[in-house]
XYZ file of C-alpha atoms in Angstrom:
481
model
C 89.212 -36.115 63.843
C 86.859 -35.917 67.307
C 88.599 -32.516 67.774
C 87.275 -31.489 64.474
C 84.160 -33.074 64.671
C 83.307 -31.586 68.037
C 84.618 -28.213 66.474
C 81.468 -28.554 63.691
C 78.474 -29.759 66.058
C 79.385 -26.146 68.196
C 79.298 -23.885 65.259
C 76.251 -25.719 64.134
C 74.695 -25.761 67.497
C 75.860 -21.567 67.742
C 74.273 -21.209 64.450
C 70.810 -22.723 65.523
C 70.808 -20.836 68.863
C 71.085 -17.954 66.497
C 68.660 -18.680 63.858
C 66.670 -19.191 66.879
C 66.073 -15.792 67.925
C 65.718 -14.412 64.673
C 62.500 -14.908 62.965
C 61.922 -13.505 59.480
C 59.454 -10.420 59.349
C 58.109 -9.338 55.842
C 58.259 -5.265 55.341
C 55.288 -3.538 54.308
C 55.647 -1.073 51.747
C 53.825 1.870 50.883
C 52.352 0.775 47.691
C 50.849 -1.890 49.639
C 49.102 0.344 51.934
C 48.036 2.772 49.586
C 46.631 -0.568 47.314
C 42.351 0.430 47.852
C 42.973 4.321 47.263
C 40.356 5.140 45.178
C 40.942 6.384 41.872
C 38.983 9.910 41.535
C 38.166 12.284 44.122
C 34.639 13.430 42.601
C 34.623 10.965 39.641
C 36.896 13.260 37.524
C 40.028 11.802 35.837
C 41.130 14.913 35.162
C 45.211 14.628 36.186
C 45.580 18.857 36.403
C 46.182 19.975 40.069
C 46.832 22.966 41.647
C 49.311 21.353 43.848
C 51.639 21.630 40.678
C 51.115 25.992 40.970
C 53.551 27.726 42.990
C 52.434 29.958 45.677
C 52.728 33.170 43.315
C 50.243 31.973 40.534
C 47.635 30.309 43.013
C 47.397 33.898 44.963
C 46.155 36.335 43.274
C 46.664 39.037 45.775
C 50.453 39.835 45.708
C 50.048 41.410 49.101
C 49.229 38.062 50.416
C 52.230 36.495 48.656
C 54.613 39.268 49.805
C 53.496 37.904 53.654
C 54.211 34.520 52.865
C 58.026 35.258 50.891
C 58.604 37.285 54.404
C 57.477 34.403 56.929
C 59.163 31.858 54.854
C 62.509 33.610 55.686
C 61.677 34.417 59.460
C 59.192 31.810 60.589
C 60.745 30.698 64.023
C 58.964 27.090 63.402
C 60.023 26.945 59.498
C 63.547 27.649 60.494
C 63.557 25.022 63.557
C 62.313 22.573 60.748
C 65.633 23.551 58.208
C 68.029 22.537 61.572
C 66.181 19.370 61.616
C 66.920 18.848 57.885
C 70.958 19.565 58.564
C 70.798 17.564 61.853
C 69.660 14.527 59.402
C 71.813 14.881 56.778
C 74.508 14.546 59.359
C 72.651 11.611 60.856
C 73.331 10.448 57.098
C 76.680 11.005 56.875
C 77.636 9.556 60.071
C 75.936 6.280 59.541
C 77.662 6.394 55.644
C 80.702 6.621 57.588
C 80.007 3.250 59.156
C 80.835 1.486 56.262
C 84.306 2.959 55.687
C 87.232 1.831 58.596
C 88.203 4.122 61.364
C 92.069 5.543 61.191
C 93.581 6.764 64.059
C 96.578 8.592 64.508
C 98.384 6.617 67.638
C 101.213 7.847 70.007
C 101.678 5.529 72.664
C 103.908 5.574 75.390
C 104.131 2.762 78.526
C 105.873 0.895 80.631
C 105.796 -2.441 82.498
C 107.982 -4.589 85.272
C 107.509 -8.342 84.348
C 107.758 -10.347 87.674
C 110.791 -12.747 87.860
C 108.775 -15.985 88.045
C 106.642 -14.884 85.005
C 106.830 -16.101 81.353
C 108.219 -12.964 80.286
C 110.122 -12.229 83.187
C 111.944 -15.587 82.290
C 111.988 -15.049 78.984
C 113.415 -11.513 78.914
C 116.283 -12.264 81.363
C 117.273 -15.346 79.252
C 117.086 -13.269 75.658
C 119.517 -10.938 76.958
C 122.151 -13.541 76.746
C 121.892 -14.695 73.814
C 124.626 -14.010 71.119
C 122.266 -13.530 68.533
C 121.327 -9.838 69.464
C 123.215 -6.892 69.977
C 123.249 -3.993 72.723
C 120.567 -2.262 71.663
C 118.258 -5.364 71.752
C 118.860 -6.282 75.057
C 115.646 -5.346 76.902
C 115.441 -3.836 80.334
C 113.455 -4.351 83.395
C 110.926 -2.536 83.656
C 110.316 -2.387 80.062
C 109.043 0.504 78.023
C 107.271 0.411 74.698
C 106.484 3.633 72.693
C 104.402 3.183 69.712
C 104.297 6.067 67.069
C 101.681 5.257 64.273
C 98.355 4.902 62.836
C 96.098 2.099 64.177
C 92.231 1.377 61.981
C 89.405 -0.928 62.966
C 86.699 -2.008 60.124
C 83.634 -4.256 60.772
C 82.851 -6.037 57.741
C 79.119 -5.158 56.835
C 78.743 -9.185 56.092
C 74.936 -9.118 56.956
C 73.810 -5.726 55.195
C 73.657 -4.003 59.129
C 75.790 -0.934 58.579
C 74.447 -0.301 55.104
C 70.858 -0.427 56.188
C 71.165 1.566 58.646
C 72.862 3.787 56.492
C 69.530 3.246 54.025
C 66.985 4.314 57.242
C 69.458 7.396 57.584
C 68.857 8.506 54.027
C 65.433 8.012 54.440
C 64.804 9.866 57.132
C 66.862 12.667 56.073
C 64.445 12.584 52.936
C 61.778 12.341 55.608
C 63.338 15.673 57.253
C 62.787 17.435 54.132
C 59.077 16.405 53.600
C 59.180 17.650 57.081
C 60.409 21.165 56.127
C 58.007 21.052 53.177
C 55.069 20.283 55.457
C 55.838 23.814 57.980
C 55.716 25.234 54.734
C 52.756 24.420 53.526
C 50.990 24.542 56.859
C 52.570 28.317 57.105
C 51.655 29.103 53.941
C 47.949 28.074 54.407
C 47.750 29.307 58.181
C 48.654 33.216 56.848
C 46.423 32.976 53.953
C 43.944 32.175 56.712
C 44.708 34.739 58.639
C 44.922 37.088 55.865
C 41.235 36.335 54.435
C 40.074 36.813 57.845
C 41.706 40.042 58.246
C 39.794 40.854 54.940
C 36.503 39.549 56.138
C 37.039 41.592 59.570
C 38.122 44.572 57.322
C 34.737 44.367 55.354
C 32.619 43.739 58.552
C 34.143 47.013 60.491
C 33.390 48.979 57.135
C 29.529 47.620 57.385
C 29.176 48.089 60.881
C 30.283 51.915 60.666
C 27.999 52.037 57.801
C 25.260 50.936 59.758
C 26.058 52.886 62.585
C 25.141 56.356 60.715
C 22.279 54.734 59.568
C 21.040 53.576 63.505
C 22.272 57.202 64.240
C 19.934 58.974 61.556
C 16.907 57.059 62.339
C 17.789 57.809 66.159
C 17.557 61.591 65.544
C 14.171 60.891 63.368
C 12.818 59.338 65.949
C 13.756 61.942 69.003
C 12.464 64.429 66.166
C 8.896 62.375 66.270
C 9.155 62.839 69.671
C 9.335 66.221 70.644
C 6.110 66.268 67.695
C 4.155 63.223 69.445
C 4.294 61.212 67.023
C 6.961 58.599 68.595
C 7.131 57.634 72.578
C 10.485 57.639 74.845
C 9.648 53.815 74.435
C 10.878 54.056 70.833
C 13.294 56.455 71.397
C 15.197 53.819 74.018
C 14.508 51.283 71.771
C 16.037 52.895 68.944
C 19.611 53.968 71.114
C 19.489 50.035 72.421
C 19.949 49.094 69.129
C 22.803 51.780 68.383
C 24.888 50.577 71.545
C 24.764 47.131 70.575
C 26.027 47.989 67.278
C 28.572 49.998 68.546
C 29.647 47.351 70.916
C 30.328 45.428 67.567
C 32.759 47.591 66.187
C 34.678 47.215 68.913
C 34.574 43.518 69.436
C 35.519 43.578 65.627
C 38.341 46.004 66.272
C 40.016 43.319 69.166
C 39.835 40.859 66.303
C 41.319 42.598 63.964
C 43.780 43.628 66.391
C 44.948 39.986 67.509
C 44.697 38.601 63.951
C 47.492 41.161 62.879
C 49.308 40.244 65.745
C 49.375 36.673 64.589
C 50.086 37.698 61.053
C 53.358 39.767 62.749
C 53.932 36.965 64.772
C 54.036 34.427 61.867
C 56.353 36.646 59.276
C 58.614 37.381 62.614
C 57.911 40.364 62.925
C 57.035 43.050 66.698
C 55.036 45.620 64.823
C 54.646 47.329 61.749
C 51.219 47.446 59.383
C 50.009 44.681 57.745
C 49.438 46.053 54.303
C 46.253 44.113 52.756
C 43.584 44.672 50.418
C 39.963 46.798 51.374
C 37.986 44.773 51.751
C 37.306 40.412 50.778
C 34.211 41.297 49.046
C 35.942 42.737 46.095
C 39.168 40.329 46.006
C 39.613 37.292 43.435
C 39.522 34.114 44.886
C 42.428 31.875 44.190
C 43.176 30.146 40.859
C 41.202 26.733 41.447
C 41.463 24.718 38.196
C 41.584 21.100 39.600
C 42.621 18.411 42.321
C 43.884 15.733 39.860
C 43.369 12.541 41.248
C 44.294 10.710 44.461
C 47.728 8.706 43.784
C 48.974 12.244 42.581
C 48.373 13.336 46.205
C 50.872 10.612 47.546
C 53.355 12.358 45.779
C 52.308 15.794 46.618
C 51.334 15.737 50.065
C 54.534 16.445 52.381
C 52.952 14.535 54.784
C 51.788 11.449 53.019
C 55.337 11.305 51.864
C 57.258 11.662 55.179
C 55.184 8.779 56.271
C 55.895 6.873 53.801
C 59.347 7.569 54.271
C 59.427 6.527 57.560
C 58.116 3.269 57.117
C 60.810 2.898 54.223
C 63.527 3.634 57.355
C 61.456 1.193 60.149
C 61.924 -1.574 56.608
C 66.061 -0.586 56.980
C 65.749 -0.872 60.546
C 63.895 -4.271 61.121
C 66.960 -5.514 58.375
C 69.580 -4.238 60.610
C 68.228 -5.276 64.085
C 67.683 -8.897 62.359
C 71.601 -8.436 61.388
C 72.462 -8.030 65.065
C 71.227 -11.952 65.299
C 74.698 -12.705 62.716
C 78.076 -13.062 63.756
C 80.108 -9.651 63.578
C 83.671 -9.507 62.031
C 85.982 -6.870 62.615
C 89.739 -5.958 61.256
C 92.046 -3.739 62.719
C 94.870 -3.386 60.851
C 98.161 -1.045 62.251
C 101.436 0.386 60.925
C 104.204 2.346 62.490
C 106.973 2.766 64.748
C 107.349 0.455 67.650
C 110.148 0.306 70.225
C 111.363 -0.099 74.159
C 113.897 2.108 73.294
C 112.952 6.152 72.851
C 115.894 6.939 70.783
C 115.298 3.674 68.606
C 111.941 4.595 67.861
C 112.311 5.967 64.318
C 114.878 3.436 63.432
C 113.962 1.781 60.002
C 114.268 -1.650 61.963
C 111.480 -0.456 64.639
C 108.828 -0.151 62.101
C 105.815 -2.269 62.462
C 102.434 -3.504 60.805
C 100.157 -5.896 61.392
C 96.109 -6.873 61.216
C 94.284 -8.672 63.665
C 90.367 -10.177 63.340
C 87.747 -11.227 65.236
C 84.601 -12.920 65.122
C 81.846 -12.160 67.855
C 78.277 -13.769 67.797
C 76.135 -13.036 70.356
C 74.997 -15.830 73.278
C 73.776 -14.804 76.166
C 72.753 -11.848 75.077
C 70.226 -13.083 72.562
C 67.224 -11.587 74.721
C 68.200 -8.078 74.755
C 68.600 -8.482 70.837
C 65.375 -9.869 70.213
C 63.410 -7.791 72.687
C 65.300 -4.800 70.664
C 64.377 -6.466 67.280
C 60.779 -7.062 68.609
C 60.304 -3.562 69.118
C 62.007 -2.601 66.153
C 59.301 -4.217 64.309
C 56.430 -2.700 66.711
C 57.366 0.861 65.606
C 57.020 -0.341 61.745
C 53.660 -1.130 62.425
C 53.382 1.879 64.143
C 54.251 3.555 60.748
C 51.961 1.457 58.756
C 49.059 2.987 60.308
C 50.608 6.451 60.880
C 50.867 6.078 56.653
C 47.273 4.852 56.248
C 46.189 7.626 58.391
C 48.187 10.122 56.527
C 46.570 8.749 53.121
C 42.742 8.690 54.828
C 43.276 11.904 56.125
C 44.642 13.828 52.969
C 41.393 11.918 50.910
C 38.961 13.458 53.409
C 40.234 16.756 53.734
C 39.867 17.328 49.992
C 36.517 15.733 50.224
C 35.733 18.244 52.654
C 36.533 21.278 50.802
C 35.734 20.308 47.098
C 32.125 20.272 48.984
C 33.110 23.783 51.057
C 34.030 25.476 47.758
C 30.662 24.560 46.050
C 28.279 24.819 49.130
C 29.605 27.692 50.359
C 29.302 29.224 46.878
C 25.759 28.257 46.490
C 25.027 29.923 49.834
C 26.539 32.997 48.856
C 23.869 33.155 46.086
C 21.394 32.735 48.652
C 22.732 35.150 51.285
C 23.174 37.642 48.447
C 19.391 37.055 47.727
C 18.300 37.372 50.751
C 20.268 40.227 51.637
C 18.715 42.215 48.578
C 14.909 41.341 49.906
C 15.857 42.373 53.792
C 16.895 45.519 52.575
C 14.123 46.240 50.234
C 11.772 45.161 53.626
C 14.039 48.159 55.466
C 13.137 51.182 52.475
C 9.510 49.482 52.440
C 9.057 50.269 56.259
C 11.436 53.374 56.383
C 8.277 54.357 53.975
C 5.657 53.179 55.822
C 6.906 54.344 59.181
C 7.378 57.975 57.948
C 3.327 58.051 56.727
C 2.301 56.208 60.186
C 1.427 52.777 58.646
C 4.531 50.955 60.366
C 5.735 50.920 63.667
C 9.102 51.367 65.273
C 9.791 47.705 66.067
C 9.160 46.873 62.105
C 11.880 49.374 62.042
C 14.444 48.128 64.175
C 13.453 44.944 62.975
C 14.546 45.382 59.504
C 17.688 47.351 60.311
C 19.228 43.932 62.449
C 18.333 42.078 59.947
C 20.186 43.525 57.151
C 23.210 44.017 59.560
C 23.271 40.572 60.564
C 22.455 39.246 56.619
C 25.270 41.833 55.587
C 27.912 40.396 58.629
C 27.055 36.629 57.611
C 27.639 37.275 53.676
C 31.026 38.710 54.612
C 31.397 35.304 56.732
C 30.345 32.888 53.913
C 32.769 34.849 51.597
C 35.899 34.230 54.025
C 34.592 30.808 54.015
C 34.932 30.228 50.786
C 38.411 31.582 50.517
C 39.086 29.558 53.469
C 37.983 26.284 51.785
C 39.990 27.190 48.226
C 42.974 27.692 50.575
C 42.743 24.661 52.571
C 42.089 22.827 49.435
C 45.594 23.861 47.787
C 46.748 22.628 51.016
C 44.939 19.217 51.377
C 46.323 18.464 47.406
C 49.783 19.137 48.334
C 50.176 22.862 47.135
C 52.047 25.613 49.028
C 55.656 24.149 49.284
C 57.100 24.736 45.752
């Protein structure tokens, strides 16, 4: 009875030390975080979002789409992101295989010399006398053993260790995906980008040569003037000042075009070849923008948003499985074959063998490393929290942002239009003026860089507007499907 009772007070007192060490931490889930979204983005309830469009109905330049099918199947970084899918879903299938027992195929072959004053060596010598065993059982000195067989070992998941780890595996293999989905989208809205600022570049070349033969004309007026008296060499430099800095446009306008196509190649894969496109943004559609639905629809939509919140679904799994570490660990290993000291006797029907043995392991004295490892287990799921609440804050702003591009940008182009028609009714006012002596040549010049740089900033706010619709399709989610 002491023997017994002193056999209970250690398991109690191993169970304490245990409990100890292992103090219970409540997960935070996702729906907790995301608990003071607000409902609307702009006050509309209006559920319809573009996120729901696939890339070929929210473009409405096939061009453009034809870029982004071709970068979606050569995209260095979108095709890094697919390996990191596969290495994941064999992250899930290993840790799946956790739960199942190990079976080995075993051929074993030794041998050993028991000493004379030994248990065995004793023992051995004395069972080769005895009458109850034949020849073939008398056992030799040194004695072999060949094992032929298959041997397993299983740890019982008593604690829920192996199968949430196997639960943080299949979420971040989920996560992986998001992951893939997120390059995509990026991609998708970086060569739209691109390809709207190739159009905007486009349309600025096309009204810098335009205004170039109209500096060049009113060049040759004026040198005409001059040889008549009627202009000085003043005007004349003036006027072929103005012409060189135009020119130097074009060809700061040309390098830009020239590296943006080289990003566009760069993205789709590609060393060379044209990047076919439209003429010019002025005359493009803008992209199908019929609504952003309303914020919890972007938790869903948002790659981003939901690879964070799949991570902090895997740091849940892995607090639960570092906690498990705490907890005694039981493990079978079960065998079954062909055992023998004798080689020839090894695939007698007598020599065959099975057995199972178990164990029981708690950790002691290694209870520090556990909880420093379960400690910062629960660190990094904080860590996630915020990298989730971040991810949420930062998807609401961004669409913030370009709801208010999208109109802004629009009402500016009004304005910009307007006062784009004025300047250039102020040019053919002192084109008229200047040719009956009642303007001057700087009222001239004047006017002419002001309708180029009102014509170059209209192209701008156009691009930006294109720009905004795009990185709105983005911010909702839209550009994966």
């Amino acid at each position: 009875m002491l023997k017994k009772a002193n056999f209970y007070i250690l398991n109690t007192a191993l169970l304490l030390v245990i409990m100890a060490g292992c103090k219970s931490y409540k997960p935070v889930t996702g729906q907790e975080v995301a608990a003071n979204l607000p409902s609307t983005f702009n006050n509309s309830t209006d559920t319809a979002t573009i996120a729901a469009l696939p890339v070929s109905q929210f473009f409405a330049d096939q061009r453009l789409v034809n870029l982004i099918d071709t970068a979606l199947k050569a995209n260095p970084d979108l095709l890094s992101a697919l390996q990191r899918v596969e290495a994941a879903r064999a992250n899930l299938r290993f840790n799946a295989s956790k739960l199942l027992p190990t079976i080995n195929l075993a051929a074993n072959a030794g041998v050993e010399k028991y000493g004379d004053y030994t248990q065995n060596g004793v023992g051995n010598y004395d069972t080769n006398f005895s009458n109850n065993i034949n020849s073939d059982q008398h056992i030799p000195n040194p004695v072999p053993n060949y094992f032929l067989g298959f041997q397993s070992s299983w740890e019982v998941d008593l604690w829920g260790k192996l199968s949430n780890q196997k639960k943080a595996a299949f979420a971040r293999f989920l996560a992986s995906q998001s992951g893939y989905r997120l390059v995509t989208t990026a991609l998708t809205a970086q060569i739209a980008g691109l390809y709207y600022q190739l159009l905007a570049y486009d349309t600025e070349q096309g009204i810098i040569k335009k205004n170039i033969k109209l500096q060049e004309h009113a060049l040759e007026i004026v040198k005409i003037q001059k040889l008549g008296g009627r202009a000085t060499e003043l005007a004349v430099q003036q006027f072929e000042a103005q012409l060189a800095r135009t020119k130097g446009l074009a060809y700061t306008t040309r390098q830009q075009i020239t590296e943006t196509e080289n990003q566009l190649r760069f993205l789709t894969g590609s060393y060379s070849g044209a990047v076919t496109r439209d003429t010019s943004i002025m005359k493009i559609k803008l992209p199908v923008v019929v609504g952003t639905g309303v914020p919890s629809q972007m938790l869903l939509n948002r790659p981003d948003i939901r690879g964070a919140e799949l991570e902090l679904t895997a740091m849940n799994a892995d607090i639960k499985a570092a906690r498990a570490n705490f907890f005694p660990t039981l493990t079978l290993t079960p065998y079954v074959g062909y055992n023998s000291f004798r080689a020839n006797l090894l695939f007698d029907p007598a020599s065959f063998t099975y057995g199972i043995l178990g164990g029981i392991t708690a950790p002691i004295f290694n209870r520090k490393a556990i909880k420093a490892e379960y400690e910062r287990t629960i660190a990094e799921q904080k860590i996630a929290v915020y990298n989730y609440q971040k991810s949420i804050l930062s998807g609401f702003q961004e669409v913030k942002n370009n709801l208010s591009g999208i109109e802004n940008f629009n009402r500016a182009f009004e304005f910009k239009q307007q006062e784009l028609q004025s300047l250039n009714n102020a040019l053919s006012v002192a084109n008229d003026l200047y040719l009956v002596g009642r303007a001057n040549y700087l009222e001239i010049i004047t006017a002419q860089r002001s309708v180029l740089d009102a014509e170059l900033e209209l192209a701008g706010i156009k691009r930006d507007i294109f720009l905004s619709s795009v990185n709105l399709y983005q911010a909702v989610g839209g550009g994966w499907r």
